[in-house]
């Protein structure tokens, strides 16, 4: 009799919305696949795979505590691996060798369907430990980390229960609020978990200026700079009623105005 056991998988990504998106795409492409757990970092992923024993693990390459490459090394031979990455420049060439599959963020339905088709065939085989491939990926990751990084060109953000990919060219400003950072565009606002200090390092400094420890504003979106009734500098962004406070630490940016 053919093996009728339900195939199982674990999803590991430090972004909850991305885990949800991958799970949704998998349900569409492979309804029989059961998601038996989700992890927010590499160590959680390793523990979850060892305890649940899934057939497949979807591993984000860049995760806190232990990245996806190190997690895959720790799980060598225990599950079939699919890497998830937002960076295709250093890794995809290695993935194309065929020993492992990959998904680029945001997860494209057609690409997820292709990965599922390949995985169905691989489930008949023992998982490949991929030692040589993981060594190569580690080297590529180290090289990419040492090289100058391209500036952030889009962000993944939640608008209600929907995940949106927003080009940075559409963003008027970022503002830290509680545990989230608000992403403001001309038509709507969204939320991300990335803190302002990380955005400062990733965004083009010629396009976005930090004007407050909690605020980054798009330079060409500034309509005018004035002062409030207490004499503090405030920025008016085109198309927005909200005025953004400029802290004294960053007031030098507008002295010529």
PDB file of C-alpha atoms in Angstrom:
ATOM      1  CA  UNK A   1       0.000   0.000   0.000  1.00  0.00           C
ATOM      2  CA  UNK A   2       1.228   3.537  -0.680  1.00  0.00           C
ATOM      3  CA  UNK A   3       2.313   5.648   2.279  1.00  0.00           C
ATOM      4  CA  UNK A   4      -0.723   7.731   3.256  1.00  0.00           C
ATOM      5  CA  UNK A   5       0.941   9.485   6.186  1.00  0.00           C
ATOM      6  CA  UNK A   6       0.229  13.219   6.241  1.00  0.00           C
ATOM      7  CA  UNK A   7       3.376  15.251   5.424  1.00  0.00           C
ATOM      8  CA  UNK A   8       4.346  17.774   8.106  1.00  0.00           C
ATOM      9  CA  UNK A   9       6.346  21.002   8.265  1.00  0.00           C
ATOM     10  CA  UNK A  10       7.721  23.648  10.609  1.00  0.00           C
ATOM     11  CA  UNK A  11       8.078  27.331   9.628  1.00  0.00           C
ATOM     12  CA  UNK A  12      10.868  29.429  11.174  1.00  0.00           C
ATOM     13  CA  UNK A  13      11.015  33.196  10.585  1.00  0.00           C
ATOM     14  CA  UNK A  14      11.477  36.054  13.035  1.00  0.00           C
ATOM     15  CA  UNK A  15       8.636  38.003  11.343  1.00  0.00           C
ATOM     16  CA  UNK A  16       5.208  36.749  12.403  1.00  0.00           C
ATOM     17  CA  UNK A  17       3.527  38.168   9.317  1.00  0.00           C
ATOM     18  CA  UNK A  18       5.965  36.359   7.049  1.00  0.00           C
ATOM     19  CA  UNK A  19       5.291  33.063   8.865  1.00  0.00           C
ATOM     20  CA  UNK A  20       1.589  33.640   8.340  1.00  0.00           C
ATOM     21  CA  UNK A  21       2.079  34.448   4.664  1.00  0.00           C
ATOM     22  CA  UNK A  22       4.167  31.313   4.036  1.00  0.00           C
ATOM     23  CA  UNK A  23       1.613  29.172   5.868  1.00  0.00           C
ATOM     24  CA  UNK A  24      -1.179  30.680   3.768  1.00  0.00           C
ATOM     25  CA  UNK A  25       0.702  30.048   0.523  1.00  0.00           C
ATOM     26  CA  UNK A  26       1.417  26.455   1.584  1.00  0.00           C
ATOM     27  CA  UNK A  27      -2.253  25.808   2.347  1.00  0.00           C
ATOM     28  CA  UNK A  28      -3.093  26.954  -1.178  1.00  0.00           C
ATOM     29  CA  UNK A  29      -0.354  24.947  -2.903  1.00  0.00           C
ATOM     30  CA  UNK A  30      -0.356  21.818  -0.743  1.00  0.00           C
ATOM     31  CA  UNK A  31      -3.563  21.425   1.315  1.00  0.00           C
ATOM     32  CA  UNK A  32      -2.456  18.029   2.661  1.00  0.00           C
ATOM     33  CA  UNK A  33       0.666  19.496   4.294  1.00  0.00           C
ATOM     34  CA  UNK A  34       0.221  19.970   8.059  1.00  0.00           C
ATOM     35  CA  UNK A  35       2.058  22.874   9.732  1.00  0.00           C
ATOM     36  CA  UNK A  36       2.988  21.417  13.130  1.00  0.00           C
ATOM     37  CA  UNK A  37       4.852  24.383  14.579  1.00  0.00           C
ATOM     38  CA  UNK A  38       6.292  27.875  14.102  1.00  0.00           C
ATOM     39  CA  UNK A  39       9.547  29.318  15.430  1.00  0.00           C
ATOM     40  CA  UNK A  40      10.747  32.930  15.751  1.00  0.00           C
ATOM     41  CA  UNK A  41      14.507  32.235  15.785  1.00  0.00           C
ATOM     42  CA  UNK A  42      17.057  29.582  14.920  1.00  0.00           C
ATOM     43  CA  UNK A  43      17.285  28.004  18.357  1.00  0.00           C
ATOM     44  CA  UNK A  44      13.524  27.642  18.587  1.00  0.00           C
ATOM     45  CA  UNK A  45      13.534  26.070  15.121  1.00  0.00           C
ATOM     46  CA  UNK A  46      16.122  23.459  16.092  1.00  0.00           C
ATOM     47  CA  UNK A  47      14.257  22.555  19.284  1.00  0.00           C
ATOM     48  CA  UNK A  48      10.920  22.397  17.477  1.00  0.00           C
ATOM     49  CA  UNK A  49      12.180  20.158  14.673  1.00  0.00           C
ATOM     50  CA  UNK A  50      13.839  17.813  17.156  1.00  0.00           C
ATOM     51  CA  UNK A  51      10.678  17.551  19.253  1.00  0.00           C
ATOM     52  CA  UNK A  52       8.053  17.420  16.489  1.00  0.00           C
ATOM     53  CA  UNK A  53      10.029  15.519  13.845  1.00  0.00           C
ATOM     54  CA  UNK A  54       8.544  17.238  10.759  1.00  0.00           C
ATOM     55  CA  UNK A  55       9.326  16.126   7.231  1.00  0.00           C
ATOM     56  CA  UNK A  56      10.154  19.678   6.117  1.00  0.00           C
ATOM     57  CA  UNK A  57      11.462  22.849   7.743  1.00  0.00           C
ATOM     58  CA  UNK A  58      11.198  26.304   6.187  1.00  0.00           C
ATOM     59  CA  UNK A  59      14.130  28.333   7.537  1.00  0.00           C
ATOM     60  CA  UNK A  60      14.607  32.072   7.229  1.00  0.00           C
ATOM     61  CA  UNK A  61      18.314  32.644   6.598  1.00  0.00           C
ATOM     62  CA  UNK A  62      18.589  35.785   8.739  1.00  0.00           C
ATOM     63  CA  UNK A  63      17.199  35.084  12.205  1.00  0.00           C
ATOM     64  CA  UNK A  64      18.315  36.149  15.692  1.00  0.00           C
ATOM     65  CA  UNK A  65      20.213  33.883  18.119  1.00  0.00           C
ATOM     66  CA  UNK A  66      21.033  31.342  15.386  1.00  0.00           C
ATOM     67  CA  UNK A  67      20.744  32.030  11.663  1.00  0.00           C
ATOM     68  CA  UNK A  68      19.094  29.647   9.239  1.00  0.00           C
ATOM     69  CA  UNK A  69      22.385  28.231   7.966  1.00  0.00           C
ATOM     70  CA  UNK A  70      23.555  27.283  11.467  1.00  0.00           C
ATOM     71  CA  UNK A  71      20.122  25.870  12.256  1.00  0.00           C
ATOM     72  CA  UNK A  72      20.273  23.738   9.094  1.00  0.00           C
ATOM     73  CA  UNK A  73      23.699  22.433  10.158  1.00  0.00           C
ATOM     74  CA  UNK A  74      22.292  21.482  13.562  1.00  0.00           C
ATOM     75  CA  UNK A  75      19.400  19.680  11.865  1.00  0.00           C
ATOM     76  CA  UNK A  76      21.443  17.988   9.134  1.00  0.00           C
ATOM     77  CA  UNK A  77      19.606  14.913   7.903  1.00  0.00           C
ATOM     78  CA  UNK A  78      16.594  15.362  10.206  1.00  0.00           C
ATOM     79  CA  UNK A  79      14.287  17.205   7.776  1.00  0.00           C
ATOM     80  CA  UNK A  80      14.141  18.467   4.225  1.00  0.00           C
ATOM     81  CA  UNK A  81      15.132  22.140   4.232  1.00  0.00           C
ATOM     82  CA  UNK A  82      13.661  25.059   2.321  1.00  0.00           C
ATOM     83  CA  UNK A  83      15.478  28.349   2.903  1.00  0.00           C
ATOM     84  CA  UNK A  84      13.551  31.625   2.962  1.00  0.00           C
ATOM     85  CA  UNK A  85      15.451  34.789   2.096  1.00  0.00           C
ATOM     86  CA  UNK A  86      14.945  38.396   1.068  1.00  0.00           C
ATOM     87  CA  UNK A  87      18.415  38.479  -0.486  1.00  0.00           C
ATOM     88  CA  UNK A  88      18.888  36.730  -3.799  1.00  0.00           C
ATOM     89  CA  UNK A  89      22.280  38.120  -4.774  1.00  0.00           C
ATOM     90  CA  UNK A  90      24.530  35.867  -2.693  1.00  0.00           C
ATOM     91  CA  UNK A  91      22.503  32.720  -2.125  1.00  0.00           C
ATOM     92  CA  UNK A  92      20.325  31.748  -5.046  1.00  0.00           C
ATOM     93  CA  UNK A  93      23.244  30.528  -7.174  1.00  0.00           C
ATOM     94  CA  UNK A  94      24.055  27.991  -4.485  1.00  0.00           C
ATOM     95  CA  UNK A  95      20.405  26.973  -4.103  1.00  0.00           C
ATOM     96  CA  UNK A  96      20.146  26.281  -7.827  1.00  0.00           C
ATOM     97  CA  UNK A  97      22.427  23.280  -7.342  1.00  0.00           C
ATOM     98  CA  UNK A  98      19.201  21.510  -6.488  1.00  0.00           C
ATOM     99  CA  UNK A  99      20.031  19.913  -3.130  1.00  0.00           C
ATOM    100  CA  UNK A 100      17.751  22.365  -1.351  1.00  0.00           C
ATOM    101  CA  UNK A 101      14.930  24.654  -2.354  1.00  0.00           C
ATOM    102  CA  UNK A 102      14.387  28.309  -1.501  1.00  0.00           C
ATOM    103  CA  UNK A 103      11.683  30.982  -1.372  1.00  0.00           C
ATOM    104  CA  UNK A 104      12.278  34.678  -1.890  1.00  0.00           C
ATOM    105  CA  UNK A 105      10.413  37.152   0.306  1.00  0.00           C
ATOM    106  CA  UNK A 106       7.633  38.025  -0.196  1.00  0.00           C
ATOM    107  CA  UNK A 107       6.562  34.472  -0.971  1.00  0.00           C
ATOM    108  CA  UNK A 108       5.289  34.236  -4.542  1.00  0.00           C
ATOM    109  CA  UNK A 109       2.406  31.724  -4.957  1.00  0.00           C
ATOM    110  CA  UNK A 110       3.891  30.211  -8.131  1.00  0.00           C
ATOM    111  CA  UNK A 111       7.317  29.800  -6.515  1.00  0.00           C
ATOM    112  CA  UNK A 112       5.751  28.183  -3.430  1.00  0.00           C
ATOM    113  CA  UNK A 113       3.831  25.789  -5.689  1.00  0.00           C
ATOM    114  CA  UNK A 114       7.059  24.827  -7.477  1.00  0.00           C
ATOM    115  CA  UNK A 115       8.842  24.213  -4.167  1.00  0.00           C
ATOM    116  CA  UNK A 116       5.957  22.020  -2.986  1.00  0.00           C
ATOM    117  CA  UNK A 117       6.070  19.996  -6.193  1.00  0.00           C
ATOM    118  CA  UNK A 118       9.791  19.347  -5.704  1.00  0.00           C
ATOM    119  CA  UNK A 119       9.307  18.499  -2.040  1.00  0.00           C
ATOM    120  CA  UNK A 120       6.669  15.880  -2.805  1.00  0.00           C
ATOM    121  CA  UNK A 121       9.288  13.976  -4.766  1.00  0.00           C
ATOM    122  CA  UNK A 122      12.004  14.413  -2.149  1.00  0.00           C
ATOM    123  CA  UNK A 123       9.858  13.031   0.650  1.00  0.00           C
ATOM    124  CA  UNK A 124      10.485   9.586  -0.792  1.00  0.00           C
ATOM    125  CA  UNK A 125      14.192  10.053   0.055  1.00  0.00           C
ATOM    126  CA  UNK A 126      16.149  10.648   3.232  1.00  0.00           C
ATOM    127  CA  UNK A 127      16.921  14.350   3.878  1.00  0.00           C
ATOM    128  CA  UNK A 128      20.280  15.401   2.464  1.00  0.00           C
ATOM    129  CA  UNK A 129      22.711  16.665   5.186  1.00  0.00           C
ATOM    130  CA  UNK A 130      23.983  19.209   2.581  1.00  0.00           C
ATOM    131  CA  UNK A 131      27.343  19.650   4.319  1.00  0.00           C
ATOM    132  CA  UNK A 132      29.191  21.084   1.316  1.00  0.00           C
ATOM    133  CA  UNK A 133      26.296  23.333   0.344  1.00  0.00           C
ATOM    134  CA  UNK A 134      25.885  24.691   3.884  1.00  0.00           C
ATOM    135  CA  UNK A 135      29.601  25.445   4.059  1.00  0.00           C
ATOM    136  CA  UNK A 136      29.339  27.376   0.795  1.00  0.00           C
ATOM    137  CA  UNK A 137      26.272  29.265   2.006  1.00  0.00           C
ATOM    138  CA  UNK A 138      28.046  30.172   5.254  1.00  0.00           C
ATOM    139  CA  UNK A 139      30.931  31.614   3.246  1.00  0.00           C
ATOM    140  CA  UNK A 140      28.572  33.568   1.004  1.00  0.00           C
ATOM    141  CA  UNK A 141      26.692  34.902   4.026  1.00  0.00           C
ATOM    142  CA  UNK A 142      29.949  36.043   5.648  1.00  0.00           C
ATOM    143  CA  UNK A 143      31.050  37.721   2.412  1.00  0.00           C
ATOM    144  CA  UNK A 144      27.701  39.474   2.052  1.00  0.00           C
ATOM    145  CA  UNK A 145      27.851  40.689   5.663  1.00  0.00           C
ATOM    146  CA  UNK A 146      31.326  42.165   5.105  1.00  0.00           C
ATOM    147  CA  UNK A 147      30.408  43.888   1.829  1.00  0.00           C
ATOM    148  CA  UNK A 148      28.684  47.266   1.638  1.00  0.00           C
ATOM    149  CA  UNK A 149      24.948  46.667   1.759  1.00  0.00           C
ATOM    150  CA  UNK A 150      22.445  48.110  -0.677  1.00  0.00           C
ATOM    151  CA  UNK A 151      20.033  50.531   0.891  1.00  0.00           C
ATOM    152  CA  UNK A 152      16.593  49.275   1.860  1.00  0.00           C
ATOM    153  CA  UNK A 153      14.191  49.641  -1.080  1.00  0.00           C
ATOM    154  CA  UNK A 154      11.015  48.146   0.388  1.00  0.00           C
ATOM    155  CA  UNK A 155       9.575  47.077   3.718  1.00  0.00           C
ATOM    156  CA  UNK A 156       7.104  44.379   4.676  1.00  0.00           C
ATOM    157  CA  UNK A 157       4.420  45.900   6.860  1.00  0.00           C
ATOM    158  CA  UNK A 158       1.007  44.980   8.228  1.00  0.00           C
ATOM    159  CA  UNK A 159      -2.101  46.938   7.346  1.00  0.00           C
ATOM    160  CA  UNK A 160      -4.730  45.415   9.595  1.00  0.00           C
ATOM    161  CA  UNK A 161      -4.458  41.685   8.967  1.00  0.00           C
ATOM    162  CA  UNK A 162      -2.884  42.130   5.525  1.00  0.00           C
ATOM    163  CA  UNK A 163       0.822  41.943   4.712  1.00  0.00           C
ATOM    164  CA  UNK A 164       1.958  44.614   2.260  1.00  0.00           C
ATOM    165  CA  UNK A 165       5.263  45.178   0.525  1.00  0.00           C
ATOM    166  CA  UNK A 166       5.792  48.957   0.483  1.00  0.00           C
ATOM    167  CA  UNK A 167       8.482  50.623  -1.668  1.00  0.00           C
ATOM    168  CA  UNK A 168      10.476  53.102   0.406  1.00  0.00           C
ATOM    169  CA  UNK A 169       9.798  55.654  -2.344  1.00  0.00           C
ATOM    170  CA  UNK A 170       6.138  55.644  -1.195  1.00  0.00           C
ATOM    171  CA  UNK A 171       6.951  56.212   2.482  1.00  0.00           C
ATOM    172  CA  UNK A 172       6.652  59.745   3.924  1.00  0.00           C
ATOM    173  CA  UNK A 173       7.986  58.968   7.385  1.00  0.00           C
ATOM    174  CA  UNK A 174       8.594  56.320  10.029  1.00  0.00           C
ATOM    175  CA  UNK A 175       7.567  56.908  13.647  1.00  0.00           C
ATOM    176  CA  UNK A 176       8.249  54.637  16.630  1.00  0.00           C
ATOM    177  CA  UNK A 177       5.110  53.829  18.620  1.00  0.00           C
ATOM    178  CA  UNK A 178       5.201  51.414  21.572  1.00  0.00           C
ATOM    179  CA  UNK A 179       6.446  48.025  20.297  1.00  0.00           C
ATOM    180  CA  UNK A 180       5.970  48.949  16.632  1.00  0.00           C
ATOM    181  CA  UNK A 181       7.159  51.502  14.093  1.00  0.00           C
ATOM    182  CA  UNK A 182       4.461  53.270  12.083  1.00  0.00           C
ATOM    183  CA  UNK A 183       5.029  53.480   8.337  1.00  0.00           C
ATOM    184  CA  UNK A 184       3.169  56.460   6.887  1.00  0.00           C
ATOM    185  CA  UNK A 185       2.400  56.771   3.180  1.00  0.00           C
ATOM    186  CA  UNK A 186       0.184  59.279   1.405  1.00  0.00           C
ATOM    187  CA  UNK A 187      -2.745  56.863   1.374  1.00  0.00           C
ATOM    188  CA  UNK A 188      -2.464  54.711   4.485  1.00  0.00           C
ATOM    189  CA  UNK A 189      -0.397  53.775   7.515  1.00  0.00           C
ATOM    190  CA  UNK A 190       1.125  50.396   8.338  1.00  0.00           C
ATOM    191  CA  UNK A 191       3.140  48.822  11.151  1.00  0.00           C
ATOM    192  CA  UNK A 192       6.500  47.072  11.312  1.00  0.00           C
ATOM    193  CA  UNK A 193       8.551  45.714  14.207  1.00  0.00           C
ATOM    194  CA  UNK A 194      11.896  47.047  12.976  1.00  0.00           C
ATOM    195  CA  UNK A 195      13.167  49.789  15.332  1.00  0.00           C
ATOM    196  CA  UNK A 196      14.217  53.242  14.166  1.00  0.00           C
ATOM    197  CA  UNK A 197      17.895  52.588  14.957  1.00  0.00           C
ATOM    198  CA  UNK A 198      17.951  49.682  12.479  1.00  0.00           C
ATOM    199  CA  UNK A 199      16.129  51.682   9.831  1.00  0.00           C
ATOM    200  CA  UNK A 200      18.712  54.454  10.149  1.00  0.00           C
ATOM    201  CA  UNK A 201      21.423  51.958   9.201  1.00  0.00           C
ATOM    202  CA  UNK A 202      19.472  50.427   6.307  1.00  0.00           C
ATOM    203  CA  UNK A 203      17.867  53.429   4.587  1.00  0.00           C
ATOM    204  CA  UNK A 204      19.631  55.797   2.188  1.00  0.00           C
ATOM    205  CA  UNK A 205      20.756  58.772   4.339  1.00  0.00           C
ATOM    206  CA  UNK A 206      20.262  61.091   1.353  1.00  0.00           C
ATOM    207  CA  UNK A 207      16.583  60.071   1.170  1.00  0.00           C
ATOM    208  CA  UNK A 208      15.625  59.769   4.843  1.00  0.00           C
ATOM    209  CA  UNK A 209      16.717  62.036   7.692  1.00  0.00           C
ATOM    210  CA  UNK A 210      16.400  61.246  11.354  1.00  0.00           C
ATOM    211  CA  UNK A 211      14.827  64.300  13.037  1.00  0.00           C
ATOM    212  CA  UNK A 212      14.043  62.720  16.409  1.00  0.00           C
ATOM    213  CA  UNK A 213      15.065  59.517  18.174  1.00  0.00           C
ATOM    214  CA  UNK A 214      11.622  58.182  17.218  1.00  0.00           C
ATOM    215  CA  UNK A 215      11.177  59.739  13.741  1.00  0.00           C
ATOM    216  CA  UNK A 216      12.675  59.318  10.271  1.00  0.00           C
ATOM    217  CA  UNK A 217      11.293  61.557   7.525  1.00  0.00           C
ATOM    218  CA  UNK A 218      11.622  61.403   3.754  1.00  0.00           C
ATOM    219  CA  UNK A 219      13.555  64.537   2.777  1.00  0.00           C
ATOM    220  CA  UNK A 220      11.656  65.308  -0.418  1.00  0.00           C
ATOM    221  CA  UNK A 221       8.344  64.901   1.438  1.00  0.00           C
ATOM    222  CA  UNK A 222       9.079  67.874   3.727  1.00  0.00           C
ATOM    223  CA  UNK A 223       6.699  70.695   2.791  1.00  0.00           C
ATOM    224  CA  UNK A 224       8.005  73.229   5.278  1.00  0.00           C
ATOM    225  CA  UNK A 225       9.692  73.582   8.668  1.00  0.00           C
ATOM    226  CA  UNK A 226       8.289  75.915  11.308  1.00  0.00           C
ATOM    227  CA  UNK A 227       7.958  76.289  15.064  1.00  0.00           C
ATOM    228  CA  UNK A 228       5.155  75.421  17.460  1.00  0.00           C
ATOM    229  CA  UNK A 229       3.829  77.673  20.237  1.00  0.00           C
ATOM    230  CA  UNK A 230       6.680  76.536  22.510  1.00  0.00           C
ATOM    231  CA  UNK A 231       9.311  77.462  19.957  1.00  0.00           C
ATOM    232  CA  UNK A 232      10.222  73.901  18.967  1.00  0.00           C
ATOM    233  CA  UNK A 233      11.019  73.076  15.360  1.00  0.00           C
ATOM    234  CA  UNK A 234       8.325  71.030  13.638  1.00  0.00           C
ATOM    235  CA  UNK A 235       8.202  69.492  10.184  1.00  0.00           C
ATOM    236  CA  UNK A 236       5.102  69.562   8.029  1.00  0.00           C
ATOM    237  CA  UNK A 237       5.013  66.647   5.584  1.00  0.00           C
ATOM    238  CA  UNK A 238       3.018  67.062   2.391  1.00  0.00           C
ATOM    239  CA  UNK A 239      -0.368  65.402   2.473  1.00  0.00           C
ATOM    240  CA  UNK A 240      -0.325  64.878   6.268  1.00  0.00           C
ATOM    241  CA  UNK A 241      -1.948  66.897   9.020  1.00  0.00           C
ATOM    242  CA  UNK A 242       0.424  65.572  11.647  1.00  0.00           C
ATOM    243  CA  UNK A 243       3.400  67.798  12.388  1.00  0.00           C
ATOM    244  CA  UNK A 244       6.615  66.043  13.347  1.00  0.00           C
ATOM    245  CA  UNK A 245       8.775  67.376  16.163  1.00  0.00           C
ATOM    246  CA  UNK A 246      12.468  67.974  15.506  1.00  0.00           C
ATOM    247  CA  UNK A 247      14.570  67.292  18.597  1.00  0.00           C
ATOM    248  CA  UNK A 248      17.455  69.618  19.449  1.00  0.00           C
ATOM    249  CA  UNK A 249      19.925  66.866  18.595  1.00  0.00           C
ATOM    250  CA  UNK A 250      18.801  67.016  14.951  1.00  0.00           C
ATOM    251  CA  UNK A 251      17.836  70.702  14.590  1.00  0.00           C
ATOM    252  CA  UNK A 252      21.078  71.382  12.685  1.00  0.00           C
ATOM    253  CA  UNK A 253      19.558  69.688   9.634  1.00  0.00           C
ATOM    254  CA  UNK A 254      17.259  72.676   9.088  1.00  0.00           C
ATOM    255  CA  UNK A 255      19.406  75.613  10.129  1.00  0.00           C
ATOM    256  CA  UNK A 256      19.788  76.737   6.524  1.00  0.00           C
ATOM    257  CA  UNK A 257      16.011  76.757   6.049  1.00  0.00           C
TER     258      UNK A 257
END
